[in-house]
Amino acid sequence: MPRKLKIDFVSDIACPWCAIGLGGLEEALTRLQDVVEPEIAFHPFELNPDMAAGGENTLEHIVRKYGISADEARNNRERIKARAADVGFTMNTSDDSRIYNTFDGHRLLAWAKVEGRQHELKRQLLALNFTEQADPGDRDRLVAAAEKAGLDPVAARDVLDSGRYADDVRKEELHWRQMGINSVPAVVVNDRYLISGGQPPEEFERQLRHIAQQD
């Protein structure tokens, strides 16, 4: 029988490697469907918690944050797009792309967990940010993404307008930082094993197979 695995996926909507990591994890789990029965939960991590509404140009942000040239940033961007394509995820990033505040998106994901549609919403929000090149802090776009994920758009609007789940998100972010998570994606399995970064499906498969044999 498949071995049950608790999988905590710590990530940010604005993190390209998180989209790649999720795609790699999903493909690995498909390959391991006779070996692993996953229970996946998504947890918040903000790469830029102080990002102002409306965001800023991603290329300029990356150049400043990491101290690299614009050409280096562009080359990195193309490599990331290729890695994303390998796991079936489309990134339409360009010199005009922007990076945004993601706090409201994380609040909506906290609510979606209660509603049993968190995984579906996570996919929609990553697509909203990277494929559609839209602002994941725009509440109209968030409500539309929630509806695409099978959630009630009226209830989603109420969550966003009411400020609900803000404390939950902050507490979760603090918890994972206290657990030593300072970069994402971070995939924690059975509260014991850490798989870091946007790994390819083969690496996720290897590590999850090993964990299933151990636990």
C-alpha atoms as a PDB file:
ATOM      1  CA  MET A   1       0.000   0.000   0.000  1.00  0.00           C
ATOM      2  CA  PRO A   2       1.173   3.592  -0.595  1.00  0.00           C
ATOM      3  CA  ARG A   3       2.910   5.203   2.367  1.00  0.00           C
ATOM      4  CA  LYS A   4       1.250   8.367   3.670  1.00  0.00           C
ATOM      5  CA  LEU A   5       3.552  11.389   3.622  1.00  0.00           C
ATOM      6  CA  LYS A   6       2.832  14.782   5.165  1.00  0.00           C
ATOM      7  CA  ILE A   7       4.260  17.419   2.832  1.00  0.00           C
ATOM      8  CA  ASP A   8       4.530  21.079   3.875  1.00  0.00           C
ATOM      9  CA  PHE A   9       5.316  23.334   0.920  1.00  0.00           C
ATOM     10  CA  VAL A  10       6.664  26.705   2.106  1.00  0.00           C
ATOM     11  CA  SER A  11       6.727  29.234  -0.723  1.00  0.00           C
ATOM     12  CA  ASP A  12       5.823  32.630  -2.151  1.00  0.00           C
ATOM     13  CA  ILE A  13       3.559  33.459  -5.091  1.00  0.00           C
ATOM     14  CA  ALA A  14       6.277  35.817  -6.392  1.00  0.00           C
ATOM     15  CA  CYS A  15       8.968  33.106  -6.357  1.00  0.00           C
ATOM     16  CA  PRO A  16       9.690  31.583  -9.794  1.00  0.00           C
ATOM     17  CA  TRP A  17      11.574  28.659  -8.285  1.00  0.00           C
ATOM     18  CA  CYS A  18       8.482  27.876  -6.211  1.00  0.00           C
ATOM     19  CA  ALA A  19       6.475  27.390  -9.413  1.00  0.00           C
ATOM     20  CA  ILE A  20       9.243  25.137 -10.737  1.00  0.00           C
ATOM     21  CA  GLY A  21       9.450  23.245  -7.459  1.00  0.00           C
ATOM     22  CA  LEU A  22       5.717  22.669  -7.330  1.00  0.00           C
ATOM     23  CA  GLY A  23       5.727  21.357 -10.887  1.00  0.00           C
ATOM     24  CA  GLY A  24       8.611  19.039 -10.097  1.00  0.00           C
ATOM     25  CA  LEU A  25       6.924  17.790  -6.927  1.00  0.00           C
ATOM     26  CA  GLU A  26       3.629  17.155  -8.695  1.00  0.00           C
ATOM     27  CA  GLU A  27       5.317  15.187 -11.475  1.00  0.00           C
ATOM     28  CA  ALA A  28       7.293  13.146  -8.958  1.00  0.00           C
ATOM     29  CA  LEU A  29       4.126  12.327  -7.015  1.00  0.00           C
ATOM     30  CA  THR A  30       2.452  11.172 -10.214  1.00  0.00           C
ATOM     31  CA  ARG A  31       5.335   8.774 -10.768  1.00  0.00           C
ATOM     32  CA  LEU A  32       5.107   7.627  -7.128  1.00  0.00           C
ATOM     33  CA  GLN A  33       1.342   7.181  -6.945  1.00  0.00           C
ATOM     34  CA  ASP A  34       1.727   3.490  -6.056  1.00  0.00           C
ATOM     35  CA  VAL A  35       4.356   4.311  -3.426  1.00  0.00           C
ATOM     36  CA  VAL A  36       3.278   7.578  -1.787  1.00  0.00           C
ATOM     37  CA  GLU A  37      -0.041   8.970  -0.605  1.00  0.00           C
ATOM     38  CA  PRO A  38       0.684  12.698  -0.112  1.00  0.00           C
ATOM     39  CA  GLU A  39      -1.052  15.147   2.172  1.00  0.00           C
ATOM     40  CA  ILE A  40       0.089  18.568   0.916  1.00  0.00           C
ATOM     41  CA  ALA A  41      -0.337  21.878   2.716  1.00  0.00           C
ATOM     42  CA  PHE A  42       0.945  25.238   1.477  1.00  0.00           C
ATOM     43  CA  HIS A  43       2.486  27.757   3.843  1.00  0.00           C
ATOM     44  CA  PRO A  44       3.328  31.450   3.390  1.00  0.00           C
ATOM     45  CA  PHE A  45       6.739  33.000   2.896  1.00  0.00           C
ATOM     46  CA  GLU A  46       7.070  36.568   1.601  1.00  0.00           C
ATOM     47  CA  LEU A  47      10.258  37.319  -0.292  1.00  0.00           C
ATOM     48  CA  ASN A  48       9.446  41.035  -0.216  1.00  0.00           C
ATOM     49  CA  PRO A  49       7.019  41.722   2.658  1.00  0.00           C
ATOM     50  CA  ASP A  50       7.576  45.484   2.430  1.00  0.00           C
ATOM     51  CA  MET A  51       6.791  45.700  -1.289  1.00  0.00           C
ATOM     52  CA  ALA A  52       4.468  48.643  -1.948  1.00  0.00           C
ATOM     53  CA  ALA A  53       1.154  48.320  -3.745  1.00  0.00           C
ATOM     54  CA  GLY A  54       1.703  48.303  -7.503  1.00  0.00           C
ATOM     55  CA  GLY A  55       5.074  46.613  -7.104  1.00  0.00           C
ATOM     56  CA  GLU A  56       8.224  47.447  -9.043  1.00  0.00           C
ATOM     57  CA  ASN A  57      10.029  46.385 -12.178  1.00  0.00           C
ATOM     58  CA  THR A  58      11.411  42.875 -11.620  1.00  0.00           C
ATOM     59  CA  LEU A  59      14.591  43.354 -13.633  1.00  0.00           C
ATOM     60  CA  GLU A  60      15.509  46.491 -11.701  1.00  0.00           C
ATOM     61  CA  HIS A  61      14.615  44.768  -8.428  1.00  0.00           C
ATOM     62  CA  ILE A  62      16.816  41.734  -9.154  1.00  0.00           C
ATOM     63  CA  VAL A  63      19.770  43.837 -10.286  1.00  0.00           C
ATOM     64  CA  ARG A  64      19.626  45.900  -7.119  1.00  0.00           C
ATOM     65  CA  LYS A  65      18.891  43.032  -4.702  1.00  0.00           C
ATOM     66  CA  TYR A  66      21.584  40.644  -5.923  1.00  0.00           C
ATOM     67  CA  GLY A  67      24.148  43.122  -7.254  1.00  0.00           C
ATOM     68  CA  ILE A  68      24.288  41.594 -10.724  1.00  0.00           C
ATOM     69  CA  SER A  69      24.165  43.161 -14.170  1.00  0.00           C
ATOM     70  CA  ALA A  70      20.973  43.460 -16.203  1.00  0.00           C
ATOM     71  CA  ASP A  71      22.341  40.980 -18.738  1.00  0.00           C
ATOM     72  CA  GLU A  72      23.078  38.449 -15.995  1.00  0.00           C
ATOM     73  CA  ALA A  73      19.545  38.893 -14.701  1.00  0.00           C
ATOM     74  CA  ARG A  74      18.139  38.373 -18.196  1.00  0.00           C
ATOM     75  CA  ASN A  75      20.193  35.203 -18.680  1.00  0.00           C
ATOM     76  CA  ASN A  76      18.993  33.879 -15.335  1.00  0.00           C
ATOM     77  CA  ARG A  77      15.424  34.701 -16.309  1.00  0.00           C
ATOM     78  CA  GLU A  78      15.684  32.670 -19.526  1.00  0.00           C
ATOM     79  CA  ARG A  79      17.141  29.693 -17.659  1.00  0.00           C
ATOM     80  CA  ILE A  80      14.278  29.860 -15.173  1.00  0.00           C
ATOM     81  CA  LYS A  81      11.712  30.033 -17.985  1.00  0.00           C
ATOM     82  CA  ALA A  82      13.262  26.938 -19.571  1.00  0.00           C
ATOM     83  CA  ARG A  83      13.196  25.039 -16.264  1.00  0.00           C
ATOM     84  CA  ALA A  84       9.567  26.018 -15.786  1.00  0.00           C
ATOM     85  CA  ALA A  85       8.686  24.805 -19.272  1.00  0.00           C
ATOM     86  CA  ASP A  86      10.293  21.450 -18.439  1.00  0.00           C
ATOM     87  CA  VAL A  87       7.608  20.890 -15.781  1.00  0.00           C
ATOM     88  CA  GLY A  88       4.773  22.240 -17.909  1.00  0.00           C
ATOM     89  CA  PHE A  89       4.570  25.747 -16.434  1.00  0.00           C
ATOM     90  CA  THR A  90       4.544  28.815 -18.685  1.00  0.00           C
ATOM     91  CA  MET A  91       6.398  31.934 -17.566  1.00  0.00           C
ATOM     92  CA  ASN A  92       5.812  34.995 -19.727  1.00  0.00           C
ATOM     93  CA  THR A  93       8.382  37.095 -17.903  1.00  0.00           C
ATOM     94  CA  SER A  94      10.194  39.916 -19.716  1.00  0.00           C
ATOM     95  CA  ASP A  95      11.972  43.210 -19.082  1.00  0.00           C
ATOM     96  CA  ASP A  96       8.552  44.709 -18.393  1.00  0.00           C
ATOM     97  CA  SER A  97       7.567  42.200 -15.696  1.00  0.00           C
ATOM     98  CA  ARG A  98       6.825  43.474 -12.222  1.00  0.00           C
ATOM     99  CA  ILE A  99       7.174  41.959  -8.758  1.00  0.00           C
ATOM    100  CA  TYR A 100       4.309  42.556  -6.356  1.00  0.00           C
ATOM    101  CA  ASN A 101       3.206  42.323  -2.744  1.00  0.00           C
ATOM    102  CA  THR A 102       1.708  38.871  -2.110  1.00  0.00           C
ATOM    103  CA  PHE A 103       0.243  39.177   1.400  1.00  0.00           C
ATOM    104  CA  ASP A 104      -3.415  39.160   0.311  1.00  0.00           C
ATOM    105  CA  GLY A 105      -2.751  36.119  -1.842  1.00  0.00           C
ATOM    106  CA  HIS A 106      -1.400  34.285   1.202  1.00  0.00           C
ATOM    107  CA  ARG A 107      -4.492  35.279   3.194  1.00  0.00           C
ATOM    108  CA  LEU A 108      -6.667  33.818   0.458  1.00  0.00           C
ATOM    109  CA  LEU A 109      -4.607  30.618   0.458  1.00  0.00           C
ATOM    110  CA  ALA A 110      -5.127  30.283   4.227  1.00  0.00           C
ATOM    111  CA  TRP A 111      -8.874  30.465   3.649  1.00  0.00           C
ATOM    112  CA  ALA A 112      -8.682  28.046   0.697  1.00  0.00           C
ATOM    113  CA  LYS A 113      -7.062  25.473   2.978  1.00  0.00           C
ATOM    114  CA  VAL A 114     -10.153  25.547   5.199  1.00  0.00           C
ATOM    115  CA  GLU A 115     -12.302  25.164   2.082  1.00  0.00           C
ATOM    116  CA  GLY A 116     -10.260  22.228   0.792  1.00  0.00           C
ATOM    117  CA  ARG A 117      -9.129  23.988  -2.406  1.00  0.00           C
ATOM    118  CA  GLN A 118      -5.689  25.246  -1.421  1.00  0.00           C
ATOM    119  CA  HIS A 119      -3.691  23.292  -3.991  1.00  0.00           C
ATOM    120  CA  GLU A 120      -5.976  24.440  -6.802  1.00  0.00           C
ATOM    121  CA  LEU A 121      -5.720  28.077  -5.701  1.00  0.00           C
ATOM    122  CA  LYS A 122      -1.949  27.874  -5.381  1.00  0.00           C
ATOM    123  CA  ARG A 123      -1.713  26.818  -9.027  1.00  0.00           C
ATOM    124  CA  GLN A 124      -4.026  29.646 -10.074  1.00  0.00           C
ATOM    125  CA  LEU A 125      -2.059  32.302  -8.172  1.00  0.00           C
ATOM    126  CA  LEU A 126       1.278  31.200  -9.608  1.00  0.00           C
ATOM    127  CA  ALA A 127      -0.262  31.324 -13.080  1.00  0.00           C
ATOM    128  CA  LEU A 128      -1.755  34.737 -12.338  1.00  0.00           C
ATOM    129  CA  ASN A 129       1.648  36.112 -11.406  1.00  0.00           C
ATOM    130  CA  PHE A 130       3.942  34.426 -13.921  1.00  0.00           C
ATOM    131  CA  THR A 131       1.798  33.336 -16.862  1.00  0.00           C
ATOM    132  CA  GLU A 132      -0.771  36.121 -16.957  1.00  0.00           C
ATOM    133  CA  GLN A 133       1.733  38.712 -15.711  1.00  0.00           C
ATOM    134  CA  ALA A 134      -0.933  40.233 -13.450  1.00  0.00           C
ATOM    135  CA  ASP A 135      -0.797  41.728  -9.968  1.00  0.00           C
ATOM    136  CA  PRO A 136      -1.521  39.032  -7.327  1.00  0.00           C
ATOM    137  CA  GLY A 137      -2.346  41.875  -4.948  1.00  0.00           C
ATOM    138  CA  ASP A 138      -5.225  43.059  -7.135  1.00  0.00           C
ATOM    139  CA  ARG A 139      -8.366  41.887  -5.355  1.00  0.00           C
ATOM    140  CA  ASP A 140     -10.449  41.574  -8.495  1.00  0.00           C
ATOM    141  CA  ARG A 141      -7.816  39.279 -10.006  1.00  0.00           C
ATOM    142  CA  LEU A 142      -7.588  37.320  -6.742  1.00  0.00           C
ATOM    143  CA  VAL A 143     -11.346  36.783  -6.661  1.00  0.00           C
ATOM    144  CA  ALA A 144     -11.272  35.615 -10.286  1.00  0.00           C
ATOM    145  CA  ALA A 145      -8.439  33.201  -9.466  1.00  0.00           C
ATOM    146  CA  ALA A 146     -10.405  31.863  -6.500  1.00  0.00           C
ATOM    147  CA  GLU A 147     -13.413  31.217  -8.735  1.00  0.00           C
ATOM    148  CA  LYS A 148     -11.204  29.372 -11.260  1.00  0.00           C
ATOM    149  CA  ALA A 149      -9.964  27.236  -8.361  1.00  0.00           C
ATOM    150  CA  GLY A 150     -13.531  26.220  -7.554  1.00  0.00           C
ATOM    151  CA  LEU A 151     -14.072  28.608  -4.657  1.00  0.00           C
ATOM    152  CA  ASP A 152     -17.039  30.914  -4.004  1.00  0.00           C
ATOM    153  CA  PRO A 153     -16.080  34.355  -5.407  1.00  0.00           C
ATOM    154  CA  VAL A 154     -18.413  36.207  -3.016  1.00  0.00           C
ATOM    155  CA  ALA A 155     -16.828  34.477  -0.022  1.00  0.00           C
ATOM    156  CA  ALA A 156     -13.356  35.160  -1.441  1.00  0.00           C
ATOM    157  CA  ARG A 157     -14.177  38.864  -1.743  1.00  0.00           C
ATOM    158  CA  ASP A 158     -15.385  38.888   1.850  1.00  0.00           C
ATOM    159  CA  VAL A 159     -12.127  37.324   3.050  1.00  0.00           C
ATOM    160  CA  LEU A 160     -10.071  39.925   1.208  1.00  0.00           C
ATOM    161  CA  ASP A 161     -12.143  42.934   2.246  1.00  0.00           C
ATOM    162  CA  SER A 162     -12.466  41.873   5.876  1.00  0.00           C
ATOM    163  CA  GLY A 163      -8.760  41.377   6.528  1.00  0.00           C
ATOM    164  CA  ARG A 164      -9.358  37.851   7.799  1.00  0.00           C
ATOM    165  CA  TYR A 165      -6.445  35.418   8.099  1.00  0.00           C
ATOM    166  CA  ALA A 166      -3.858  38.230   8.363  1.00  0.00           C
ATOM    167  CA  ASP A 167      -2.767  37.103  11.829  1.00  0.00           C
ATOM    168  CA  ASP A 168      -2.698  33.463  10.702  1.00  0.00           C
ATOM    169  CA  VAL A 169      -0.367  34.300   7.821  1.00  0.00           C
ATOM    170  CA  ARG A 170       1.999  36.297  10.027  1.00  0.00           C
ATOM    171  CA  LYS A 171       2.087  33.547  12.657  1.00  0.00           C
ATOM    172  CA  GLU A 172       2.832  30.919  10.037  1.00  0.00           C
ATOM    173  CA  GLU A 173       5.581  33.022   8.477  1.00  0.00           C
ATOM    174  CA  LEU A 174       7.175  33.482  11.896  1.00  0.00           C
ATOM    175  CA  HIS A 175       6.873  29.767  12.654  1.00  0.00           C
ATOM    176  CA  TRP A 176       8.708  28.685   9.524  1.00  0.00           C
ATOM    177  CA  ARG A 177      11.431  31.284   9.977  1.00  0.00           C
ATOM    178  CA  GLN A 178      11.910  30.055  13.529  1.00  0.00           C
ATOM    179  CA  MET A 179      12.205  26.547  12.099  1.00  0.00           C
ATOM    180  CA  GLY A 180      15.176  27.781  10.056  1.00  0.00           C
ATOM    181  CA  ILE A 181      13.470  28.311   6.699  1.00  0.00           C
ATOM    182  CA  ASN A 182      15.051  31.393   5.092  1.00  0.00           C
ATOM    183  CA  SER A 183      14.733  30.566   1.387  1.00  0.00           C
ATOM    184  CA  VAL A 184      12.022  29.005  -0.710  1.00  0.00           C
ATOM    185  CA  PRO A 185      10.702  26.727  -1.917  1.00  0.00           C
ATOM    186  CA  ALA A 186      11.234  24.567   1.146  1.00  0.00           C
ATOM    187  CA  VAL A 187       9.497  21.205   1.161  1.00  0.00           C
ATOM    188  CA  VAL A 188       9.280  19.615   4.608  1.00  0.00           C
ATOM    189  CA  VAL A 189       8.251  15.964   4.695  1.00  0.00           C
ATOM    190  CA  ASN A 190       6.843  14.302   7.810  1.00  0.00           C
ATOM    191  CA  ASP A 191       8.129  17.219   9.903  1.00  0.00           C
ATOM    192  CA  ARG A 192      11.639  15.745   9.616  1.00  0.00           C
ATOM    193  CA  TYR A 193      13.061  15.906   6.100  1.00  0.00           C
ATOM    194  CA  LEU A 194      13.843  19.065   4.133  1.00  0.00           C
ATOM    195  CA  ILE A 195      14.006  19.202   0.343  1.00  0.00           C
ATOM    196  CA  SER A 196      15.248  22.660  -0.642  1.00  0.00           C
ATOM    197  CA  GLY A 197      14.872  24.563  -3.887  1.00  0.00           C
ATOM    198  CA  GLY A 198      13.148  24.070  -7.209  1.00  0.00           C
ATOM    199  CA  GLN A 199      14.312  20.501  -7.710  1.00  0.00           C
ATOM    200  CA  PRO A 200      13.599  18.561 -10.926  1.00  0.00           C
ATOM    201  CA  PRO A 201      11.057  15.711 -10.763  1.00  0.00           C
ATOM    202  CA  GLU A 202      13.800  13.082 -10.680  1.00  0.00           C
ATOM    203  CA  GLU A 203      15.300  14.520  -7.491  1.00  0.00           C
ATOM    204  CA  PHE A 204      11.944  14.846  -5.773  1.00  0.00           C
ATOM    205  CA  GLU A 205      11.163  11.275  -6.784  1.00  0.00           C
ATOM    206  CA  ARG A 206      14.484   9.994  -5.445  1.00  0.00           C
ATOM    207  CA  GLN A 207      14.166  11.735  -2.096  1.00  0.00           C
ATOM    208  CA  LEU A 208      10.479  10.961  -1.558  1.00  0.00           C
ATOM    209  CA  ARG A 209      11.014   7.310  -2.433  1.00  0.00           C
ATOM    210  CA  HIS A 210      13.840   7.153   0.115  1.00  0.00           C
ATOM    211  CA  ILE A 211      11.721   8.860   2.794  1.00  0.00           C
ATOM    212  CA  ALA A 212       8.803   6.488   2.147  1.00  0.00           C
ATOM    213  CA  GLN A 213      11.143   3.557   2.721  1.00  0.00           C
ATOM    214  CA  GLN A 214      12.513   5.060   5.936  1.00  0.00           C
ATOM    215  CA  ASP A 215       9.327   6.162   7.710  1.00  0.00           C
END
